[in-house]
Tab-separated table of C-alpha atoms and ligand atoms in Angstrom:
chain	number	residue	atom	x	y	z
E	1	UNK	CA	-67.743	-22.750	-61.222
E	2	UNK	CA	-68.079	-19.095	-62.351
E	3	UNK	CA	-70.735	-18.390	-64.920
E	4	UNK	CA	-68.350	-17.600	-67.794
E	5	UNK	CA	-66.582	-20.959	-67.351
E	6	UNK	CA	-69.959	-22.667	-67.391
E	7	UNK	CA	-70.875	-20.820	-70.550
E	8	UNK	CA	-67.639	-21.860	-72.229
E	9	UNK	CA	-68.261	-25.465	-71.243
E	10	UNK	CA	-71.931	-25.662	-72.214
E	11	UNK	CA	-72.163	-23.324	-75.205
E	12	UNK	CA	-72.369	-26.142	-77.735
E	13	UNK	CA	-74.665	-26.745	-80.708
E	14	UNK	CA	-77.987	-28.079	-79.454
E	15	UNK	CA	-81.668	-28.366	-80.413
E	16	UNK	CA	-84.456	-26.083	-79.181
E	17	UNK	CA	-86.625	-29.163	-78.584
E	18	UNK	CA	-89.878	-28.170	-80.220
E	19	UNK	CA	-90.070	-31.940	-80.783
E	20	UNK	CA	-88.400	-35.145	-79.640
E	21	UNK	CA	-86.829	-36.686	-81.627
E	22	UNK	CA	-85.642	-33.455	-83.221
E	23	UNK	CA	-86.145	-33.177	-86.982
E	24	UNK	CA	-82.550	-34.104	-88.033
E	25	UNK	CA	-82.914	-37.363	-86.056
E	26	UNK	CA	-86.185	-38.491	-87.570
E	27	UNK	CA	-86.063	-41.987	-88.974
E	28	UNK	CA	-87.594	-41.150	-92.325
E	29	UNK	CA	-88.006	-44.807	-93.277
E	30	UNK	CA	-90.263	-45.405	-90.285
E	31	UNK	CA	-93.290	-43.774	-91.893
E	32	UNK	CA	-95.050	-43.330	-95.237
E	33	UNK	CA	-98.302	-41.686	-96.310
E	34	UNK	CA	-100.398	-44.682	-95.239
E	35	UNK	CA	-98.867	-45.129	-91.824
E	36	UNK	CA	-99.108	-41.378	-91.262
E	37	UNK	CA	-102.813	-41.503	-92.089
E	38	UNK	CA	-103.312	-44.435	-89.676
E	39	UNK	CA	-101.441	-42.580	-86.979
E	40	UNK	CA	-103.533	-39.391	-87.251
E	41	UNK	CA	-106.729	-41.420	-87.378
E	42	UNK	CA	-105.774	-43.264	-84.179
E	43	UNK	CA	-104.908	-39.986	-82.465
E	44	UNK	CA	-108.097	-38.336	-83.728
E	45	UNK	CA	-110.282	-41.221	-82.503
E	46	UNK	CA	-108.617	-41.174	-79.090
E	47	UNK	CA	-108.662	-37.462	-78.435
E	48	UNK	CA	-111.007	-35.495	-80.671
E	49	UNK	CA	-114.167	-35.715	-78.582
E	50	UNK	CA	-112.417	-34.819	-75.305
E	51	UNK	CA	-109.371	-32.648	-75.915
E	52	UNK	CA	-110.095	-31.516	-79.457
E	53	UNK	CA	-107.406	-30.906	-82.073
E	54	UNK	CA	-105.053	-28.067	-83.025
E	55	UNK	CA	-104.600	-26.629	-86.473
E	56	UNK	CA	-101.522	-24.719	-87.585
E	57	UNK	CA	-101.766	-22.850	-90.885
E	58	UNK	CA	-98.409	-21.865	-92.371
E	59	UNK	CA	-98.631	-18.672	-94.448
E	60	UNK	CA	-95.104	-18.340	-95.811
E	61	UNK	CA	-95.068	-15.089	-97.792
E	62	UNK	CA	-93.090	-12.003	-96.708
E	63	UNK	CA	-92.506	-8.877	-98.787
E	64	UNK	CA	-88.863	-8.523	-97.823
E	65	UNK	CA	-86.189	-10.679	-96.274
E	66	UNK	CA	-85.057	-10.003	-92.717
E	67	UNK	CA	-81.501	-11.250	-92.779
E	68	UNK	CA	-81.605	-12.843	-89.315
E	69	UNK	CA	-84.648	-14.971	-90.076
E	70	UNK	CA	-84.586	-18.747	-89.617
E	71	UNK	CA	-88.288	-19.345	-90.442
E	72	UNK	CA	-89.595	-21.127	-93.551
E	73	UNK	CA	-90.625	-18.203	-95.695
E	74	UNK	CA	-91.096	-17.258	-99.335
E	75	UNK	CA	-90.072	-13.721	-100.214
E	76	UNK	CA	-92.303	-12.097	-102.807
E	77	UNK	CA	-94.276	-8.966	-103.554
E	78	UNK	CA	-96.662	-10.900	-105.808
E	79	UNK	CA	-99.954	-10.815	-103.944
E	80	UNK	CA	-101.602	-12.771	-106.742
E	81	UNK	CA	-100.013	-15.847	-105.118
E	82	UNK	CA	-102.413	-15.556	-102.172
E	83	UNK	CA	-105.512	-17.105	-103.754
E	84	UNK	CA	-103.861	-20.208	-105.260
E	85	UNK	CA	-101.991	-20.758	-102.004
E	86	UNK	CA	-105.179	-20.642	-99.941
E	87	UNK	CA	-106.944	-22.936	-102.408
E	88	UNK	CA	-104.118	-25.457	-102.050
E	89	UNK	CA	-104.148	-25.234	-98.273
E	90	UNK	CA	-107.924	-25.786	-98.202
E	91	UNK	CA	-107.530	-28.765	-100.564
E	92	UNK	CA	-104.970	-30.189	-98.140
E	93	UNK	CA	-107.462	-29.774	-95.289
E	94	UNK	CA	-110.039	-31.703	-97.345
E	95	UNK	CA	-107.546	-34.583	-97.684
E	96	UNK	CA	-107.281	-34.688	-93.886
E	97	UNK	CA	-111.053	-34.458	-93.387
E	98	UNK	CA	-111.439	-37.584	-95.541
E	99	UNK	CA	-109.529	-39.524	-92.861
E	100	UNK	CA	-112.008	-38.739	-90.075
E	101	UNK	CA	-115.469	-40.251	-89.399
E	102	UNK	CA	-116.554	-37.328	-87.231
E	103	UNK	CA	-116.353	-33.556	-87.374
E	104	UNK	CA	-113.113	-32.305	-85.805
E	105	UNK	CA	-113.498	-30.440	-82.525
E	106	UNK	CA	-111.222	-27.445	-82.952
E	107	UNK	CA	-109.423	-26.352	-79.794
E	108	UNK	CA	-106.562	-24.304	-81.164
E	109	UNK	CA	-105.991	-22.477	-84.428
E	110	UNK	CA	-102.752	-20.641	-85.121
E	111	UNK	CA	-101.709	-18.698	-88.207
E	112	UNK	CA	-97.922	-18.599	-88.484
E	113	UNK	CA	-95.378	-17.710	-91.048
E	114	UNK	CA	-93.787	-16.131	-92.879
E	115	UNK	CA	-96.221	-13.309	-92.424
E	116	UNK	CA	-99.946	-14.052	-92.100
E	117	UNK	CA	-100.678	-10.322	-92.393
E	118	UNK	CA	-99.097	-10.333	-95.875
E	119	UNK	CA	-102.509	-11.694	-96.932
E	120	UNK	CA	-105.483	-9.495	-97.794
E	121	UNK	CA	-108.136	-9.429	-95.084
E	122	UNK	CA	-110.747	-10.941	-97.437
E	123	UNK	CA	-108.477	-13.877	-98.260
E	124	UNK	CA	-107.799	-14.666	-94.605
E	125	UNK	CA	-111.525	-14.421	-93.879
E	126	UNK	CA	-112.389	-16.765	-96.723
E	127	UNK	CA	-109.783	-19.317	-95.623
E	128	UNK	CA	-110.864	-19.328	-91.974
E	129	UNK	CA	-114.598	-19.270	-92.650
E	130	UNK	CA	-114.192	-22.260	-94.985
E	131	UNK	CA	-112.330	-24.188	-92.288
E	132	UNK	CA	-114.797	-23.210	-89.557
E	133	UNK	CA	-117.665	-24.653	-91.599
E	134	UNK	CA	-115.998	-28.075	-91.361
E	135	UNK	CA	-115.405	-28.182	-87.578
E	136	UNK	CA	-117.160	-27.864	-84.233
E	137	UNK	CA	-115.609	-25.448	-81.775
E	138	UNK	CA	-114.277	-26.628	-78.413
E	139	UNK	CA	-115.796	-24.593	-75.582
E	140	UNK	CA	-112.298	-23.323	-74.632
E	141	UNK	CA	-111.072	-22.716	-78.174
E	142	UNK	CA	-108.164	-20.322	-78.682
E	143	UNK	CA	-107.256	-18.666	-81.978
E	144	UNK	CA	-104.005	-16.745	-82.465
E	145	UNK	CA	-101.873	-15.287	-85.237
E	146	UNK	CA	-98.455	-13.802	-85.941
E	147	UNK	CA	-98.624	-10.236	-87.199
E	148	UNK	CA	-95.874	-8.103	-88.694
E	149	UNK	CA	-96.090	-4.616	-87.129
E	150	UNK	CA	-95.358	-3.069	-90.536
E	151	UNK	CA	-98.369	-4.521	-92.329
E	152	UNK	CA	-100.945	-5.480	-89.688
E	153	UNK	CA	-103.953	-3.225	-90.208
E	154	UNK	CA	-106.949	-2.425	-88.015
E	155	UNK	CA	-108.995	-4.313	-90.595
E	156	UNK	CA	-106.872	-7.464	-90.165
E	157	UNK	CA	-107.245	-7.268	-86.408
E	158	UNK	CA	-110.988	-6.596	-86.470
E	159	UNK	CA	-111.796	-9.280	-89.056
E	160	UNK	CA	-109.790	-11.938	-87.230
E	161	UNK	CA	-111.273	-10.894	-83.878
E	162	UNK	CA	-114.762	-11.266	-85.360
E	163	UNK	CA	-113.796	-14.821	-86.301
E	164	UNK	CA	-112.727	-15.655	-82.724
E	165	UNK	CA	-109.043	-14.615	-82.568
E	166	UNK	CA	-108.030	-13.191	-79.176
E	167	UNK	CA	-104.244	-13.561	-79.276
E	168	UNK	CA	-101.700	-11.908	-81.530
E	169	UNK	CA	-97.906	-11.958	-81.464
E	170	UNK	CA	-95.846	-9.260	-83.142
E	171	UNK	CA	-92.264	-9.577	-84.323
E	172	UNK	CA	-90.346	-6.686	-82.714
E	173	UNK	CA	-86.794	-8.103	-82.295
E	174	UNK	CA	-84.969	-4.874	-81.253
E	175	UNK	CA	-85.631	-1.130	-81.621
E	176	UNK	CA	-82.019	-0.104	-82.386
E	177	UNK	CA	-81.707	1.472	-85.833
E	178	UNK	CA	-78.212	0.051	-86.323
E	179	UNK	CA	-79.438	-3.482	-85.665
E	180	UNK	CA	-82.552	-2.990	-87.773
E	181	UNK	CA	-80.360	-1.870	-90.666
E	182	UNK	CA	-78.117	-4.931	-90.294
E	183	UNK	CA	-81.085	-7.301	-90.262
E	184	UNK	CA	-82.925	-5.414	-93.012
E	185	UNK	CA	-85.974	-4.773	-90.907
E	186	UNK	CA	-86.976	-1.126	-90.509
E	187	UNK	CA	-89.694	-0.847	-87.927
E	188	UNK	CA	-90.478	2.059	-85.639
E	189	UNK	CA	-91.692	2.070	-82.052
E	190	UNK	CA	-94.708	4.075	-83.286
E	191	UNK	CA	-95.762	1.218	-85.581
E	192	UNK	CA	-95.468	-1.349	-82.806
E	193	UNK	CA	-97.333	0.975	-80.442
E	194	UNK	CA	-100.155	1.440	-82.937
E	195	UNK	CA	-100.679	-2.249	-83.685
E	196	UNK	CA	-100.493	-3.101	-79.980
E	197	UNK	CA	-103.023	-0.421	-79.060
E	198	UNK	CA	-105.391	-1.317	-81.908
E	199	UNK	CA	-105.398	-4.968	-80.804
E	200	UNK	CA	-106.155	-3.912	-77.225
E	201	UNK	CA	-108.931	-1.512	-78.258
E	202	UNK	CA	-110.544	-4.221	-80.375
E	203	UNK	CA	-110.560	-6.680	-77.462
E	204	UNK	CA	-107.549	-8.995	-77.888
E	205	UNK	CA	-106.780	-10.383	-74.435
E	206	UNK	CA	-103.227	-11.566	-75.021
E	207	UNK	CA	-100.702	-9.569	-77.012
E	208	UNK	CA	-97.195	-10.912	-77.354
E	209	UNK	CA	-93.948	-9.294	-78.538
E	210	UNK	CA	-91.044	-11.325	-79.959
E	211	UNK	CA	-87.682	-9.915	-78.858
E	212	UNK	CA	-84.279	-11.394	-79.674
E	213	UNK	CA	-80.975	-11.284	-77.806
E	214	UNK	CA	-77.697	-11.939	-79.578
E	215	UNK	CA	-78.482	-9.986	-82.763
E	216	UNK	CA	-75.584	-8.451	-84.733
E	217	UNK	CA	-74.154	-5.318	-83.062
E	218	UNK	CA	-76.515	-5.677	-80.097
E	219	UNK	CA	-75.236	-4.169	-76.852
E	220	UNK	CA	-76.506	-4.132	-73.274
E	221	UNK	CA	-77.802	-0.600	-73.919
E	222	UNK	CA	-79.864	-1.841	-76.866
E	223	UNK	CA	-81.476	-4.458	-74.629
E	224	UNK	CA	-82.155	-1.844	-71.937
E	225	UNK	CA	-83.675	0.530	-74.486
E	226	UNK	CA	-85.792	-2.162	-76.162
E	227	UNK	CA	-87.165	-3.422	-72.860
E	228	UNK	CA	-87.855	0.106	-71.624
E	229	UNK	CA	-89.892	0.719	-74.770
E	230	UNK	CA	-91.601	-2.659	-74.372
E	231	UNK	CA	-92.509	-1.632	-70.807
E	232	UNK	CA	-94.527	1.283	-72.170
E	233	UNK	CA	-96.707	-1.128	-74.142
E	234	UNK	CA	-96.791	-3.894	-71.493
E	235	UNK	CA	-97.626	-6.856	-73.773
E	236	UNK	CA	-99.109	-9.778	-71.821
E	237	UNK	CA	-96.453	-12.135	-73.164
E	238	UNK	CA	-92.872	-11.745	-74.316
E	239	UNK	CA	-90.841	-14.274	-76.237
E	240	UNK	CA	-87.221	-13.420	-75.571
E	241	UNK	CA	-85.495	-15.610	-78.136
E	242	UNK	CA	-81.853	-16.445	-78.385
E	243	UNK	CA	-80.659	-15.492	-81.864
E	244	UNK	CA	-80.182	-18.756	-83.774
E	245	UNK	CA	-77.338	-18.296	-86.224
E	246	UNK	CA	-77.743	-21.119	-88.719
E	247	UNK	CA	-76.290	-19.865	-92.031
E	248	UNK	CA	-75.507	-23.447	-93.109
E	249	UNK	CA	-79.290	-24.050	-93.221
E	250	UNK	CA	-80.501	-20.620	-94.233
E	251	UNK	CA	-77.741	-20.097	-96.816
E	252	UNK	CA	-77.445	-16.630	-98.269
E	253	UNK	CA	-80.432	-15.484	-96.150
E	254	UNK	CA	-78.405	-14.764	-93.036
E	255	UNK	CA	-76.150	-12.028	-94.374
E	256	UNK	CA	-75.844	-8.242	-94.097
E	257	UNK	CA	-73.501	-8.703	-91.168
E	258	UNK	CA	-70.361	-10.678	-90.442
E	259	UNK	CA	-70.007	-13.511	-87.931
E	260	UNK	CA	-67.741	-11.209	-85.926
E	261	UNK	CA	-70.627	-8.695	-85.569
E	262	UNK	CA	-72.629	-11.249	-83.565
E	263	UNK	CA	-72.241	-11.262	-79.773
E	264	UNK	CA	-71.205	-14.703	-78.585
E	265	UNK	CA	-70.733	-16.727	-75.401
E	266	UNK	CA	-70.358	-14.524	-72.351
E	267	UNK	CA	-71.343	-11.330	-74.167
E	268	UNK	CA	-74.541	-12.945	-75.462
E	269	UNK	CA	-75.356	-14.404	-72.063
E	270	UNK	CA	-75.053	-10.937	-70.494
E	271	UNK	CA	-77.624	-9.617	-72.937
E	272	UNK	CA	-79.980	-12.373	-71.839
E	273	UNK	CA	-79.310	-11.835	-68.140
E	274	UNK	CA	-79.992	-8.097	-68.456
E	275	UNK	CA	-83.219	-8.722	-70.379
E	276	UNK	CA	-84.407	-11.356	-67.952
E	277	UNK	CA	-83.568	-9.196	-64.925
E	278	UNK	CA	-85.530	-6.261	-66.360
E	279	UNK	CA	-88.528	-8.400	-67.328
E	280	UNK	CA	-88.721	-10.011	-63.885
E	281	UNK	CA	-88.515	-6.543	-62.306
E	282	UNK	CA	-91.404	-5.432	-64.479
E	283	UNK	CA	-93.500	-8.236	-63.004
E	284	UNK	CA	-93.217	-10.817	-65.781
E	285	UNK	CA	-92.897	-14.496	-64.846
E	286	UNK	CA	-90.501	-16.827	-66.640
E	287	UNK	CA	-92.785	-19.471	-68.099
E	288	UNK	CA	-90.386	-21.829	-69.870
E	289	UNK	CA	-87.373	-21.401	-72.130
E	290	UNK	CA	-87.327	-17.923	-73.746
E	291	UNK	CA	-90.838	-17.058	-72.535
E	292	UNK	CA	-92.205	-14.520	-70.085
E	293	UNK	CA	-95.789	-13.597	-69.243
E	294	UNK	CA	-97.667	-11.282	-66.897
E	295	UNK	CA	-99.129	-13.142	-63.890
E	296	UNK	CA	-102.647	-12.476	-65.189
E	297	UNK	CA	-101.965	-14.129	-68.567
E	298	UNK	CA	-103.139	-17.688	-69.220
E	299	UNK	CA	-99.550	-18.826	-69.932
E	300	UNK	CA	-98.455	-17.869	-66.379
E	301	UNK	CA	-101.442	-19.640	-64.922
E	302	UNK	CA	-100.758	-22.730	-67.053
E	303	UNK	CA	-97.079	-22.665	-65.967
E	304	UNK	CA	-98.089	-22.527	-62.282
E	305	UNK	CA	-100.658	-25.312	-62.728
E	306	UNK	CA	-98.104	-27.417	-64.696
E	307	UNK	CA	-100.559	-27.434	-67.582
E	308	UNK	CA	-98.334	-26.094	-70.335
E	309	UNK	CA	-97.378	-27.941	-73.461
E	310	UNK	CA	-94.698	-27.333	-76.081
E	311	UNK	CA	-94.990	-28.139	-79.746
E	312	UNK	CA	-93.811	-26.776	-83.083
E	313	UNK	CA	-95.731	-23.545	-82.401
E	314	UNK	CA	-93.738	-23.035	-79.172
E	315	UNK	CA	-95.447	-23.013	-75.764
E	316	UNK	CA	-99.198	-23.417	-75.547
E	317	UNK	CA	-101.839	-23.611	-72.855
E	318	UNK	CA	-103.860	-26.010	-75.000
E	319	UNK	CA	-102.423	-29.497	-74.737
E	320	UNK	CA	-104.023	-31.416	-77.607
E	321	UNK	CA	-102.841	-34.807	-78.778
E	322	UNK	CA	-103.229	-34.091	-82.476
E	323	UNK	CA	-101.847	-31.020	-84.221
E	324	UNK	CA	-102.275	-30.822	-87.971
E	325	UNK	CA	-100.032	-28.401	-89.828
E	326	UNK	CA	-101.272	-27.218	-93.206
E	327	UNK	CA	-99.220	-25.371	-95.817
E	328	UNK	CA	-95.745	-25.413	-97.267
E	329	UNK	CA	-93.151	-26.815	-94.784
E	330	UNK	CA	-95.752	-27.163	-91.977
E	331	UNK	CA	-95.068	-29.820	-89.344
E	332	UNK	CA	-97.783	-32.038	-87.850
E	333	UNK	CA	-97.757	-34.053	-84.650
E	334	UNK	CA	-100.083	-36.985	-83.934
E	335	UNK	CA	-98.259	-37.729	-80.643
E	336	UNK	CA	-97.301	-41.144	-82.067
E	337	UNK	CA	-95.607	-39.664	-85.121
E	338	UNK	CA	-94.475	-36.459	-86.798
E	339	UNK	CA	-94.563	-35.341	-90.398
E	340	UNK	CA	-93.329	-32.332	-92.331
E	341	UNK	CA	-94.753	-31.013	-95.593
E	342	UNK	CA	-92.745	-30.274	-98.710
E	343	UNK	CA	-90.587	-27.201	-98.145
E	344	UNK	CA	-90.843	-25.586	-101.563
E	345	UNK	CA	-93.998	-23.947	-102.834
E	346	UNK	CA	-93.921	-25.853	-106.101
E	347	UNK	CA	-93.419	-29.312	-104.592
E	348	UNK	CA	-96.161	-28.598	-102.035
E	349	UNK	CA	-98.651	-27.477	-104.680
E	350	UNK	CA	-97.752	-30.321	-107.083
E	351	UNK	CA	-98.485	-32.989	-104.466
E	352	UNK	CA	-101.857	-31.523	-103.528
E	353	UNK	CA	-102.801	-31.277	-107.207
E	354	UNK	CA	-102.162	-35.022	-107.427
E	355	UNK	CA	-104.492	-35.531	-104.442
E	356	UNK	CA	-101.828	-36.843	-102.073
E	357	UNK	CA	-100.717	-35.469	-98.726
E	358	UNK	CA	-97.608	-33.374	-99.456
E	359	UNK	CA	-95.359	-35.169	-96.990
E	360	UNK	CA	-91.633	-34.596	-97.270
E	361	UNK	CA	-90.617	-36.692	-94.278
E	362	UNK	CA	-91.786	-38.001	-90.939
E	363	UNK	CA	-91.005	-40.148	-87.941
E	364	UNK	CA	-92.878	-42.867	-86.082
E	365	UNK	CA	-91.995	-42.644	-82.381
E	366	UNK	CA	-90.712	-45.811	-80.665
E	367	UNK	CA	-91.719	-46.711	-77.076
E	368	UNK	CA	-88.406	-45.260	-75.920
E	369	UNK	CA	-88.920	-42.050	-77.923
E	370	UNK	CA	-92.315	-41.590	-76.280
E	371	UNK	CA	-90.863	-41.788	-72.768
E	372	UNK	CA	-87.937	-39.507	-73.520
E	373	UNK	CA	-90.279	-37.084	-75.197
E	374	UNK	CA	-92.293	-36.821	-71.967
E	375	UNK	CA	-89.141	-36.094	-69.942
E	376	UNK	CA	-88.041	-33.427	-72.402
E	377	UNK	CA	-91.503	-31.870	-72.378
E	378	UNK	CA	-91.481	-31.848	-68.569
E	379	UNK	CA	-88.087	-30.157	-68.484
E	380	UNK	CA	-88.973	-27.565	-71.123
E	381	UNK	CA	-92.412	-26.802	-69.643
E	382	UNK	CA	-91.938	-27.261	-65.880
E	383	UNK	CA	-88.143	-27.146	-65.320
E	384	UNK	CA	-88.332	-30.584	-63.667
E	385	UNK	CA	-89.117	-34.220	-64.409
E	386	UNK	CA	-89.512	-37.487	-62.536
E	387	UNK	CA	-89.125	-41.222	-63.184
E	388	UNK	CA	-91.139	-42.278	-60.104
E	389	UNK	CA	-93.667	-44.040	-62.274
E	390	UNK	CA	-92.683	-47.087	-64.285
E	391	UNK	CA	-94.019	-45.533	-67.461
E	392	UNK	CA	-91.269	-42.876	-67.221
E	393	UNK	CA	-88.373	-45.366	-66.998
E	394	UNK	CA	-86.428	-46.322	-70.072
E	395	UNK	CA	-83.678	-48.852	-70.635
E	396	UNK	CA	-80.796	-46.390	-70.660
E	397	UNK	CA	-81.839	-44.360	-67.624
E	398	UNK	CA	-78.608	-45.325	-65.748
E	399	UNK	CA	-76.499	-43.895	-68.611
E	400	UNK	CA	-78.666	-40.795	-68.712
E	401	UNK	CA	-78.204	-40.401	-64.957
E	402	UNK	CA	-74.447	-40.618	-65.503
E	403	UNK	CA	-74.611	-37.692	-67.918
E	404	UNK	CA	-76.862	-35.772	-65.528
E	405	UNK	CA	-74.331	-36.242	-62.690
E	406	UNK	CA	-71.887	-34.098	-64.623
E	407	UNK	CA	-74.505	-31.360	-64.852
E	408	UNK	CA	-75.217	-31.796	-61.135
E	409	UNK	CA	-71.541	-31.215	-60.321
E	410	UNK	CA	-71.799	-27.890	-62.120
E	411	UNK	CA	-74.962	-26.942	-60.207
E	412	UNK	CA	-77.233	-27.095	-63.249
E	413	UNK	CA	-79.582	-29.783	-61.893
E	414	UNK	CA	-80.558	-31.218	-58.542
E	415	UNK	CA	-81.039	-35.001	-58.703
E	416	UNK	CA	-83.202	-36.567	-56.003
E	417	UNK	CA	-84.083	-40.288	-55.711
E	418	UNK	CA	-86.298	-40.372	-58.729
E	419	UNK	CA	-86.673	-36.836	-59.920
E	420	UNK	CA	-84.693	-33.948	-61.318
E	421	UNK	CA	-85.143	-30.239	-60.685
E	422	UNK	CA	-83.519	-27.337	-62.516
E	423	UNK	CA	-82.639	-24.544	-60.089
E	424	UNK	CA	-83.801	-21.048	-61.048
E	425	UNK	CA	-80.299	-19.806	-61.835
E	426	UNK	CA	-79.618	-22.734	-64.207
E	427	UNK	CA	-82.658	-22.275	-66.440
E	428	UNK	CA	-80.487	-20.784	-69.164
E	429	UNK	CA	-78.995	-24.258	-69.634
E	430	UNK	CA	-82.292	-26.036	-70.152
E	431	UNK	CA	-81.349	-27.152	-73.694
E	432	UNK	CA	-78.152	-28.775	-72.363
E	433	UNK	CA	-80.162	-30.631	-69.717
E	434	UNK	CA	-82.573	-31.992	-72.341
E	435	UNK	CA	-79.543	-33.112	-74.364
E	436	UNK	CA	-78.612	-35.526	-71.541
E	437	UNK	CA	-81.909	-37.319	-72.231
E	438	UNK	CA	-81.608	-37.138	-76.018
E	439	UNK	CA	-80.511	-40.708	-76.731
E	440	UNK	CA	-80.865	-40.304	-80.478
E	441	UNK	CA	-78.248	-37.565	-80.409
E	442	UNK	CA	-76.035	-39.353	-77.860
E	443	UNK	CA	-75.976	-42.501	-79.997
E	444	UNK	CA	-75.398	-40.669	-83.213
E	445	UNK	CA	-73.218	-37.637	-82.567
E	446	UNK	CA	-73.530	-35.231	-85.499
E	447	UNK	CA	-70.380	-34.654	-87.515
E	448	UNK	CA	-71.873	-31.731	-89.400
E	449	UNK	CA	-73.467	-28.581	-87.999
E	450	UNK	CA	-77.137	-29.199	-87.245
E	451	UNK	CA	-78.115	-26.812	-84.471
E	452	UNK	CA	-77.446	-23.308	-83.192
E	453	UNK	CA	-75.393	-22.816	-80.007
E	454	UNK	CA	-77.302	-23.493	-76.786
E	455	UNK	CA	-76.226	-20.355	-74.898
D	1	LIG	C1	-92.615	-15.886	-88.353
D	1	LIG	S1	-91.804	-14.685	-87.460
D	1	LIG	C2	-93.011	-13.475	-86.908
D	1	LIG	C3	-94.051	-12.886	-87.802
D	1	LIG	C4	-93.651	-11.863	-88.814
D	1	LIG	N1	-93.096	-12.524	-89.960
D	1	LIG	C5	-92.676	-10.858	-88.321
D	1	LIG	O1	-91.514	-10.941	-88.687
D	1	LIG	O2	-93.078	-9.960	-87.569
D	1	LIG	C6	-91.613	-15.464	-85.911
D	1	LIG	C7	-90.503	-15.010	-84.987
D	1	LIG	O3	-89.428	-15.931	-85.038
D	1	LIG	C8	-88.294	-15.304	-84.466
D	1	LIG	N2	-87.099	-15.671	-85.242
D	1	LIG	C9	-86.962	-15.754	-86.583
D	1	LIG	N3	-85.689	-16.079	-86.917
D	1	LIG	C10	-85.007	-16.224	-85.769
D	1	LIG	C11	-83.645	-16.545	-85.446
D	1	LIG	N4	-82.732	-16.767	-86.392
D	1	LIG	N5	-83.303	-16.622	-84.148
D	1	LIG	C12	-84.218	-16.392	-83.163
D	1	LIG	N6	-85.501	-16.054	-83.406
D	1	LIG	C13	-85.903	-15.972	-84.681
D	1	LIG	C14	-88.538	-13.811	-84.546
D	1	LIG	O4	-88.581	-13.261	-83.252
D	1	LIG	C15	-89.863	-13.696	-85.263
D	1	LIG	O5	-90.632	-12.616	-84.795
D	2	LIG	S1	-88.798	-12.254	-89.584
D	2	LIG	FE1	-90.914	-12.386	-90.290
D	2	LIG	S2	-91.042	-10.866	-91.972
D	2	LIG	FE2	-88.893	-11.231	-91.616
D	2	LIG	S3	-88.337	-12.791	-93.134
D	2	LIG	FE3	-88.810	-13.842	-91.173
D	2	LIG	S4	-90.925	-14.401	-91.302
D	2	LIG	FE4	-90.556	-12.865	-92.899
């Protein structure tokens, strides 16, 4: 089947699988504050002393709204919000510490947003130093943060480096002025060059750029130009995201352009193919959906050694069993269950003031969920999975195989006796392949829009 026919057939709404079950399919009645606490305690007791834990700190503030953005953010210029926010986040951390008998062994710390570099250097330092006093550090700890090229300063980079940060990712998206105007994000190559160079000079070992294909007005020439510029800076990692157009979730946020300004289907796929082709030619390795890394980077090595993991932060080389997300809207994962914090600043702060974990919703994974989750993780992280072992078989495997046969006919998977492999040229359809395993979605087809298009 020619590629464009495949795209027409498979370009359907589908999750990005940062979790299984995906958030809209969580059974919210399956968990409450007490069972969530039991679940994190169990996970902590099982894994803290060996693997350590991950912490994700959500810092939601941004000074202005980029109109393509699907992240949980809070637009404000009021920097006086920083201190109360950090105090609340630290109070939340104290509530978690009360659940543990031992000091947490911190393996991974990530500051995401919103825009972590919205915060004053001193405030970030205070927040991280306070947390570091309460934990031991794993010998292979890794600290990373998301920086906005327009407000990351040398001081931010140096202070965070002094605290142990060695990885930074910068939002770049696209260098075209027309696109930047449409998405309300003015940002010059010079700024990106400066922040990249400063990070390198200071000693950061892994610098990542976020690029997006499928933005309004984006053409093949924009992709070529953006990747040529990216080549000059040679970041160790590149996230090459598919633009997720989700105005029904993000409401008035995703505006400044019309739906007809957004490249779709075949046109969008061509943007991806051009970007991927150029990145591979530059020596990057495709290390999972949307992600590329230089062969020397730890993500490439982890991909080769099948040691990568995917969670709400995206791909990571640090597979921990317990990830605690602190801050407004942050998601946590105890392996046995998920939870998400209140999504508005006020509700989040009110709950912490009352001394309760600010949980909005969660999900306790069933035995079946746990098996399917492993298959989906395998597919997303290694482009293959296997049900050789009994602990990877689930009741509805024959039905799942039936759905996979259809994908096999179209050349998107190769099914052997008890394993499945995604050929190189079908990697763009990885979300569709995961959907064949997603029994929660199969059993309960959505009748409203939940997800962006897969292609
Ligand atoms: C929290 S932001 C990055 C940090 C910082 N706020 C910035 O903008 O530079 C994380 C990344 O998510 C990606 N992103 C946000 N909205 C998206 C969307 N609708 N579709 C695809 N990627 C998106 C962007 O590439 C963005 O750089
Ligand atoms: S892309 Fe970054 S700076 Fe822009 S609104 Fe989203 S989180 Fe904020």
